[in-house]
Structures are given as C-alpha cells and as structure tokens.
Amino acid sequence: MNKKLEEAPAILTLLNNVTNEQMEEFKKAV
C-alpha cells in the first residue's frame, strides 16, 4: 500500500509533464 502511495506522485508528475509537452506542441501547431 505504502509503495503505491510513494509511486503516485511520480506517475502524476509524469502525466503532467506529458500534458505540458502536448500543450506546447499544440501551441506551435496553432
């Protein structure tokens, strides 16, 4: 259980980074 909780922030950070990169690409495309 604790291991899952420790991994969650890293997963959220990774998803956030991907979203930010996609937004940057979207801005360039527009």
Short mmCIF file of N, CA and C in Angstrom, two decimals:
data_model
loop_
_atom_site.label_atom_id
_atom_site.label_comp_id
_atom_site.label_asym_id
_atom_site.label_seq_id
_atom_site.Cartn_x
_atom_site.Cartn_y
_atom_site.Cartn_z
N MET A 1 0.84 -1.20 0.00
CA MET A 1 0.00 0.00 0.00
C MET A 1 0.87 1.25 0.00
N ASN A 2 1.83 1.29 0.93
CA ASN A 2 2.71 2.46 1.01
C ASN A 2 3.48 2.67 -0.28
N LYS A 3 3.90 1.56 -0.91
CA LYS A 3 4.66 1.67 -2.15
C LYS A 3 3.81 2.34 -3.22
N LYS A 4 2.55 2.00 -3.30
CA LYS A 4 1.65 2.63 -4.27
C LYS A 4 1.56 4.13 -4.01
N LEU A 5 1.44 4.50 -2.74
CA LEU A 5 1.34 5.91 -2.41
C LEU A 5 2.61 6.65 -2.77
N GLU A 6 3.74 5.98 -2.63
CA GLU A 6 5.02 6.62 -2.97
C GLU A 6 5.16 6.78 -4.48
N GLU A 7 4.59 5.84 -5.22
CA GLU A 7 4.72 5.90 -6.68
C GLU A 7 3.75 6.90 -7.30
N ALA A 8 2.64 7.15 -6.64
CA ALA A 8 1.60 8.02 -7.21
C ALA A 8 2.13 9.40 -7.63
N PRO A 9 2.86 10.12 -6.78
CA PRO A 9 3.35 11.44 -7.19
C PRO A 9 4.21 11.39 -8.45
N ALA A 10 5.04 10.36 -8.58
CA ALA A 10 5.89 10.24 -9.76
C ALA A 10 5.04 10.04 -11.01
N ILE A 11 3.99 9.23 -10.88
CA ILE A 11 3.10 8.99 -12.02
C ILE A 11 2.38 10.28 -12.39
N LEU A 12 1.90 11.00 -11.38
CA LEU A 12 1.20 12.26 -11.65
C LEU A 12 2.13 13.26 -12.29
N THR A 13 3.37 13.31 -11.82
CA THR A 13 4.35 14.23 -12.40
C THR A 13 4.61 13.86 -13.85
N LEU A 14 4.74 12.57 -14.12
CA LEU A 14 4.99 12.11 -15.49
C LEU A 14 3.82 12.49 -16.39
N LEU A 15 2.61 12.26 -15.93
CA LEU A 15 1.43 12.61 -16.72
C LEU A 15 1.38 14.12 -16.94
N ASN A 16 1.72 14.89 -15.91
CA ASN A 16 1.71 16.34 -16.03
C ASN A 16 2.73 16.81 -17.05
N ASN A 17 3.91 16.19 -17.03
CA ASN A 17 4.95 16.56 -17.99
C ASN A 17 4.51 16.26 -19.42
N VAL A 18 3.89 15.11 -19.61
CA VAL A 18 3.41 14.74 -20.94
C VAL A 18 2.36 15.75 -21.40
N THR A 19 1.45 16.11 -20.51
CA THR A 19 0.41 17.07 -20.86
C THR A 19 1.02 18.41 -21.24
N ASN A 20 2.02 18.86 -20.47
CA ASN A 20 2.68 20.13 -20.77
C ASN A 20 3.35 20.09 -22.13
N GLU A 21 4.00 18.97 -22.44
CA GLU A 21 4.67 18.85 -23.74
C GLU A 21 3.64 18.87 -24.86
N GLN A 22 2.53 18.19 -24.67
CA GLN A 22 1.49 18.16 -25.69
C GLN A 22 0.90 19.56 -25.89
N MET A 23 0.75 20.32 -24.80
CA MET A 23 0.24 21.67 -24.91
C MET A 23 1.20 22.56 -25.70
N GLU A 24 2.50 22.39 -25.46
CA GLU A 24 3.50 23.17 -26.20
C GLU A 24 3.44 22.84 -27.68
N GLU A 25 3.32 21.56 -28.00
CA GLU A 25 3.22 21.15 -29.41
C GLU A 25 1.95 21.71 -30.03
N PHE A 26 0.87 21.71 -29.27
CA PHE A 26 -0.41 22.23 -29.75
C PHE A 26 -0.30 23.72 -30.05
N LYS A 27 0.36 24.47 -29.15
CA LYS A 27 0.54 25.91 -29.35
C LYS A 27 1.36 26.18 -30.61
N LYS A 28 2.40 25.34 -30.84
CA LYS A 28 3.24 25.52 -32.03
C LYS A 28 2.43 25.24 -33.29
N ALA A 29 1.56 24.24 -33.21
CA ALA A 29 0.78 23.83 -34.38
C ALA A 29 -0.26 24.88 -34.74
N VAL A 30 -0.78 25.57 -33.73
CA VAL A 30 -1.85 26.55 -33.99
C VAL A 30 -1.31 27.81 -34.65
#
